[in-house]
Coordinates of C-alpha atoms and ligand atoms in Angstrom, one line a residue:
X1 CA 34.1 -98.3 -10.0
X2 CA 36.3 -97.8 -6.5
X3 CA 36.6 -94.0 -6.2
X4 CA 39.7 -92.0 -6.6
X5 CA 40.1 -89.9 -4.3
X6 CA 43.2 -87.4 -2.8
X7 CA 45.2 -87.6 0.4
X8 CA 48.3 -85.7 1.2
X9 CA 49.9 -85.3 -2.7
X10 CA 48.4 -88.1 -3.7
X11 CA 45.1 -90.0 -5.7
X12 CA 44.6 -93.1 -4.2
X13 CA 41.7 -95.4 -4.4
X14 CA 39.4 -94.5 -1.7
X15 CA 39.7 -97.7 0.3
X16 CA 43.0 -97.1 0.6
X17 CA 43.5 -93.8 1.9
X18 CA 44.4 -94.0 5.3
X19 CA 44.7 -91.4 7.9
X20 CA 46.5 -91.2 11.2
X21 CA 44.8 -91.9 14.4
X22 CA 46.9 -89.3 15.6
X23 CA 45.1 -86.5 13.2
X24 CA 43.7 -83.3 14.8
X25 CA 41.2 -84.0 12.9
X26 CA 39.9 -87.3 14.4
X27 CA 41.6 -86.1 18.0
X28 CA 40.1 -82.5 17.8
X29 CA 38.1 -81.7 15.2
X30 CA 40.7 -79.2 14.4
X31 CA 40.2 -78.3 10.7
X32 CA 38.2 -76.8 8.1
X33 CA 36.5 -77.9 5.0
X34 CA 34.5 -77.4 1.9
X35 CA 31.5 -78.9 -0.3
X36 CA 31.8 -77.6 -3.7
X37 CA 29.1 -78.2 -6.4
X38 CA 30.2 -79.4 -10.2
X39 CA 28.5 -79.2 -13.4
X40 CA 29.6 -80.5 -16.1
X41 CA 32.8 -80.8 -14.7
X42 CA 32.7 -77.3 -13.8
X43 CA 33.0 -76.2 -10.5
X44 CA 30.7 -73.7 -9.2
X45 CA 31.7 -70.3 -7.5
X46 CA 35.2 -72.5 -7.2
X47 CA 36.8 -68.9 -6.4
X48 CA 35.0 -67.9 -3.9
X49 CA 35.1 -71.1 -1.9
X50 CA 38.7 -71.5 -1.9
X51 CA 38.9 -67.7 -0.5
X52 CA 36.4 -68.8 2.5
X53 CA 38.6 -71.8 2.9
X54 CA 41.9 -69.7 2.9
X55 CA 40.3 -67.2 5.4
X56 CA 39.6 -70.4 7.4
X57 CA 43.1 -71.5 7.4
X58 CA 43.9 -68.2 8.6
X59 CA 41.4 -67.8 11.3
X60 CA 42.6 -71.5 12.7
X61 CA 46.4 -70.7 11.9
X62 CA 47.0 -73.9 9.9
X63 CA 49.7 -71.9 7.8
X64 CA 51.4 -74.5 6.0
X65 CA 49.2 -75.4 2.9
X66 CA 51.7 -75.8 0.2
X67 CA 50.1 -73.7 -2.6
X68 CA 47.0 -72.6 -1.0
X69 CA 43.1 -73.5 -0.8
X70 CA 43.3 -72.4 -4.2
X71 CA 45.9 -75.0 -5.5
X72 CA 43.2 -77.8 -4.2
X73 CA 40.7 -76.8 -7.0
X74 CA 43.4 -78.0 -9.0
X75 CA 43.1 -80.9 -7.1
X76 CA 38.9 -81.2 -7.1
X77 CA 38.8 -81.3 -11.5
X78 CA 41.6 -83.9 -11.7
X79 CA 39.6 -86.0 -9.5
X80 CA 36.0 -84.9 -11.4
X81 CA 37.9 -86.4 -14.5
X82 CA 39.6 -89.2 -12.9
X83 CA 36.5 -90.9 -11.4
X84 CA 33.9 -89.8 -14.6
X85 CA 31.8 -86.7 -13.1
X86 CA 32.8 -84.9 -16.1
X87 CA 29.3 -85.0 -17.3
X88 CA 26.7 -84.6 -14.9
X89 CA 26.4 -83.1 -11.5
X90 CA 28.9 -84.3 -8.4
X91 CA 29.8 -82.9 -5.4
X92 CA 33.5 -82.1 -4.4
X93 CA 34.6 -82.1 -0.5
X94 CA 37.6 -80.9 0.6
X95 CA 38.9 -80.8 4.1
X96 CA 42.0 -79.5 5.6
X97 CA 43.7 -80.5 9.1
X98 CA 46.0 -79.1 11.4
X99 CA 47.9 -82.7 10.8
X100 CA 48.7 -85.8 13.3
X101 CA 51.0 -85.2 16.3
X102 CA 50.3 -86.7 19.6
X103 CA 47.1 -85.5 21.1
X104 CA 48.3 -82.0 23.2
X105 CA 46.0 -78.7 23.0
X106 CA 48.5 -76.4 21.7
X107 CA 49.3 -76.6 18.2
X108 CA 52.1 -79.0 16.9
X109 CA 55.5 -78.6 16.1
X110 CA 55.7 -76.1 12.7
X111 CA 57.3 -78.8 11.2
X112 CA 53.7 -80.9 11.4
X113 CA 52.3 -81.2 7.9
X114 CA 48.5 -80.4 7.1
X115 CA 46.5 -83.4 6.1
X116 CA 44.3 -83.1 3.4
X117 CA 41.7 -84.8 1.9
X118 CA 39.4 -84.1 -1.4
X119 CA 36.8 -86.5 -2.5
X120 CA 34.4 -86.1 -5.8
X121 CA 30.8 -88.0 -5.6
X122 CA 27.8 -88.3 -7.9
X123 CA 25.1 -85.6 -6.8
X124 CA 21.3 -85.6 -6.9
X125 CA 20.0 -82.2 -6.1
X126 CA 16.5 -82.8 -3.6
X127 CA 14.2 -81.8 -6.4
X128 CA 11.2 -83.3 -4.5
X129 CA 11.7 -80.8 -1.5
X130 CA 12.6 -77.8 -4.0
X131 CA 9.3 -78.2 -6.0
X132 CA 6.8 -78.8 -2.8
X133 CA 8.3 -77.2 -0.1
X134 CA 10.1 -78.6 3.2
X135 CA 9.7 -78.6 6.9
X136 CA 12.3 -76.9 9.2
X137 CA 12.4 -76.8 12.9
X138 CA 13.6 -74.4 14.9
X139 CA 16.6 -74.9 17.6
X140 CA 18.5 -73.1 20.2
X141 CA 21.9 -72.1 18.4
X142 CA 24.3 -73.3 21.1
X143 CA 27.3 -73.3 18.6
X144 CA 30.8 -70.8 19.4
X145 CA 31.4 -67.5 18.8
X146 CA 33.3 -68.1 15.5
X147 CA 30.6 -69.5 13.0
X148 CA 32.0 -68.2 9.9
X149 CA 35.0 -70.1 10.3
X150 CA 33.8 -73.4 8.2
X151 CA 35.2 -75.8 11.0
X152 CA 35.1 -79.8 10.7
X153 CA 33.8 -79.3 14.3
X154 CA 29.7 -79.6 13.7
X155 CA 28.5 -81.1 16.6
X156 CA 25.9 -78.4 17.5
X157 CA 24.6 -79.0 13.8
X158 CA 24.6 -82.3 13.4
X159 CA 23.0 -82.7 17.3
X160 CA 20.1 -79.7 15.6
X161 CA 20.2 -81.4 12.2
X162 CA 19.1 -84.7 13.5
X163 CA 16.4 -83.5 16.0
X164 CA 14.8 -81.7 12.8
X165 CA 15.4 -85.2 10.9
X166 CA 13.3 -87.0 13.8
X167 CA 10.6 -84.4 14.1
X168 CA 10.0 -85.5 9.9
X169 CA 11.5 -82.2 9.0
X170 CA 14.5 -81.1 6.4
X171 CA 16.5 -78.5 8.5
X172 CA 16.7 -76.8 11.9
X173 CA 16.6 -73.0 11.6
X174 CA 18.8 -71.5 15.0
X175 CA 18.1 -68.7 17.0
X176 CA 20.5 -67.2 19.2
X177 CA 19.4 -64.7 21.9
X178 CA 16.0 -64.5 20.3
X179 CA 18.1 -64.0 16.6
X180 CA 17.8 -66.2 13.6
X181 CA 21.2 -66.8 12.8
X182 CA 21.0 -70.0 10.3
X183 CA 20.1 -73.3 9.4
X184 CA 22.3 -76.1 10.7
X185 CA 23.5 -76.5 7.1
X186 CA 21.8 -73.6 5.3
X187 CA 21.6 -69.8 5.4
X188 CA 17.9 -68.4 6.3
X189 CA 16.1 -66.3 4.6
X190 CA 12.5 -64.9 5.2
X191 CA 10.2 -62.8 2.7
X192 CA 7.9 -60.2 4.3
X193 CA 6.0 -57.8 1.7
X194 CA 8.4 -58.7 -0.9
X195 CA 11.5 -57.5 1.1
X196 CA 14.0 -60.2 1.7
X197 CA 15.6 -60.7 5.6
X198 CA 18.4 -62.3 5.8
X199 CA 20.8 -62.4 9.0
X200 CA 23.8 -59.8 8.1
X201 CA 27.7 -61.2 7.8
X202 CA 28.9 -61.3 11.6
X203 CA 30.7 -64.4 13.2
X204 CA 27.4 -65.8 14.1
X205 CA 26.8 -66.9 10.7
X206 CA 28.9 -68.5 7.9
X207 CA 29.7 -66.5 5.0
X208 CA 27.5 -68.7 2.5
X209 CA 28.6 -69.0 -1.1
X210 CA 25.1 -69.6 -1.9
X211 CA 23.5 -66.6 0.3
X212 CA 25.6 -64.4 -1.9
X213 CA 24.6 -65.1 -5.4
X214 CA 20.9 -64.9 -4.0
X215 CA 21.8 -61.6 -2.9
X216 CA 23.4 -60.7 -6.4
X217 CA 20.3 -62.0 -7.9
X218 CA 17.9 -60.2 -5.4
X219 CA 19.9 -56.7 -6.8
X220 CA 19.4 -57.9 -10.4
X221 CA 15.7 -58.2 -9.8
X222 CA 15.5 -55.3 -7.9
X223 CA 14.6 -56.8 -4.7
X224 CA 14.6 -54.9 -1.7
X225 CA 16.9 -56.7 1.0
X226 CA 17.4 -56.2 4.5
X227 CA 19.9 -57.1 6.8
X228 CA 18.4 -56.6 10.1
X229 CA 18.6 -60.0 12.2
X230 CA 14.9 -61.7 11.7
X231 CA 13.8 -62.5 15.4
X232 CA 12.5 -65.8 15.9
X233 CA 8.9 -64.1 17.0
X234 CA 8.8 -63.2 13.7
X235 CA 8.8 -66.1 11.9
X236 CA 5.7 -67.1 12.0
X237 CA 4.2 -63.5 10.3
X238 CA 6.7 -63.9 7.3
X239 CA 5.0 -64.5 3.8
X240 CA 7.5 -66.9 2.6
X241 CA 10.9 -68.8 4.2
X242 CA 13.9 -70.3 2.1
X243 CA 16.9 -71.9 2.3
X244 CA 19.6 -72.2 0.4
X245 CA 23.3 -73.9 0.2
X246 CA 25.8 -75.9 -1.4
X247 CA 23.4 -79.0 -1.5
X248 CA 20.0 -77.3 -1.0
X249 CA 19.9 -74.9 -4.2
X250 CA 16.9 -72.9 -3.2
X251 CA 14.8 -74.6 -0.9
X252 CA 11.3 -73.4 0.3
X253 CA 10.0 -73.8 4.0
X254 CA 6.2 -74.5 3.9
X255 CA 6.1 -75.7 7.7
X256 CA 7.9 -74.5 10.4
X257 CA 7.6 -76.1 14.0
X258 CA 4.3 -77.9 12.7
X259 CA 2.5 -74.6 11.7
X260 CA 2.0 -73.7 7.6
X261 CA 4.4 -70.8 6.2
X262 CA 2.6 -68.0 4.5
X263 CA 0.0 -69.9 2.1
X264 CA 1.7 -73.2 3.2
X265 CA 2.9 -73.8 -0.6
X266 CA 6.1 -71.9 -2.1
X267 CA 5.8 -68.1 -2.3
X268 CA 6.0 -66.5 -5.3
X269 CA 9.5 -64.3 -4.2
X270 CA 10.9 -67.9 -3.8
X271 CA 9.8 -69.1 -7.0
X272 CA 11.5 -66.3 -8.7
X273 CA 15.0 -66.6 -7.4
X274 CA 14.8 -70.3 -7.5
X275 CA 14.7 -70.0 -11.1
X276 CA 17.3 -67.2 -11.0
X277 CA 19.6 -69.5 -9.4
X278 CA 18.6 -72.7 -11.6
X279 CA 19.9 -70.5 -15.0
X280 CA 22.8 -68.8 -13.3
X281 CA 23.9 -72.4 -11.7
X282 CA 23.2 -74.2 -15.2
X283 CA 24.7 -71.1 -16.8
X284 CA 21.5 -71.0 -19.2
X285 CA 22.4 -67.5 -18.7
X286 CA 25.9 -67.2 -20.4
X287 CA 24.5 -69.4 -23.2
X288 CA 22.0 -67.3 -23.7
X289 CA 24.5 -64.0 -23.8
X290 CA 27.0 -66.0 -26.0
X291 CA 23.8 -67.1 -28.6
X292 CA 22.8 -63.2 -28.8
Ligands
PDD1 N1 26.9 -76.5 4.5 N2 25.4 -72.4 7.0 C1 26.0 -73.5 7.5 C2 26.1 -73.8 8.9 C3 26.5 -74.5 6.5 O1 27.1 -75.6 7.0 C4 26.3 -74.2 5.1 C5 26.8 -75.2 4.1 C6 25.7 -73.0 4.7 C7 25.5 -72.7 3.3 O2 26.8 -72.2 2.8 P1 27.1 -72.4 1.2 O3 26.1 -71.7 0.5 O4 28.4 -71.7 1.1 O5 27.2 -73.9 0.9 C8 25.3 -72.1 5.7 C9 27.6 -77.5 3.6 C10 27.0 -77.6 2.3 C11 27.7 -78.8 4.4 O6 28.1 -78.7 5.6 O7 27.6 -79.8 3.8

């Protein structure tokens, strides 16, 4: 079945949405997006991503979004019905540009419309890596000063991602001035003594959507967290290493630069929230409540 997907007002089969070779976008890199998860049909922590996508906006000054980020999750369950995710898991994306104008630094004329762009795909979560464990690499974070915007522009990350793909491993953990900041596509987070480390919410990290419902769930559990940057000298005395994201759940590191994590098999803090996550992302949780 050709996918529908939505360009600019309207849902158009996917081979025939066309953009402008114009766009700021393609020119510039000069936009943000999303990835949203669905269940169901259901999108998950919907709110909360069209906020970071708003703030985004904001941040860039691309101001003239008729309705909001909020109107395109409007937008991301049409197109969950309309190409059959309605049962199942998928993935929505949504991206947002500053528009097509000829190619000049400054921003186009007001006038200049956004262009945006939503897509809905089948998803399979990497259940393989989740259960045994993956291996990360670390990297020099050579990305700007304004990583919590959720730009289009990735080229640090993709340049990290794919030096971690060649040395056999799933993600490259960044350090900046001797700080773990992030994953190129994940947030970080190390377990020492059964106190989670994660880096605290500063430009140098993006606000993950993911990062905070493992801290909600950390709280719930009664976790002790803190926020203290990890040094990269200290990875290699941490008990246990995790990522998590959009399209990474709760994954464990085992390996890191070639050298085992902890036992070199998931930790048992790990473990915990990754089932945490599973029931609060499947909403096992609410079905429980609602059966009681
Ligand atoms: N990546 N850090 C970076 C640099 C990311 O790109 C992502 C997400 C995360 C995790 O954020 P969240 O939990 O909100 O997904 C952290 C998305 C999934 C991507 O680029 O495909």
């Amino acid at each position: 079945m050709e996918p529908i997907v939505y360009l600019n007002g309207g849902f158009v089969p996917h081979r025939e949405a066309r953009i402008s070779a114009d766009d700021r976008g393609f020119l510039f890199g000069d936009g943000v997006y999303e990835v949203i998860r669905a269940v169901d049909g259901a999108l998950f922590e919907a709110g909360a991503h069209a906020r970071r996508m708003a703030a985004g906006l904001q941040a860039l000054r691309i101001g003239s979004l008729e309705g909001g980020a909020h109107a395109l999750l409007g937008v991301a369950e049409r197109l969950l019905r309309e190409n059959a995710l309605l049962e199942g898991e998928a993935t929505v994306y949504l991206q947002v540009t500053r528009g097509a104008a000829p190619r000049r630094h400054t921003f186009p004329a007001p006038s200049t419309p956004p262009t945006v762009y939503v897509s809905a795909t089948r998803f399979q979560p990497p259940a393989e890596l989740q259960e045994h464990g993956a291996a990360a690499i670390t990297q020099a974070d050579v990305r700007w000063g304004r990583c919590n915007v959720k730009s289009t522009n990735l080229l640090p990350n993709i340049l990290a991602k794919q030096l971690a793909a060649e040395a056999g491993a799933f993600e490259a953990i960044l350090v900046r001035d001797g700080v773990v900041t992030e994953g190129a596509s994940t947030s970080v987070f190390g377990v020492s003594r059964g106190e989670l480390r994660t880096h605290p919410l500063t430009p140098h990290i993006l606000p993950g959507i993911t990062r905070a419902v493992v801290l909600e769930l950390a709280a719930a559990r009664g976790l002790r967290v803190d926020e203290t940057p990890l040094r990269g000298a200290e990875l290699g005395r941490l008990d246990e290493i995790f990522l998590v994201g959009t399209t990474t759940d709760l994954m464990p590191v085992v390996v890191l630069d070639g050298t085992p994590v902890g036992g070199g098999s998931p930790g048992p803090v790990t473990r915990a929230l990754q089932q945490g996550y599973r029931a609060r992302f499947h909403g096992a949780a609410r079905s429980l409540l609602l059966s009681t």
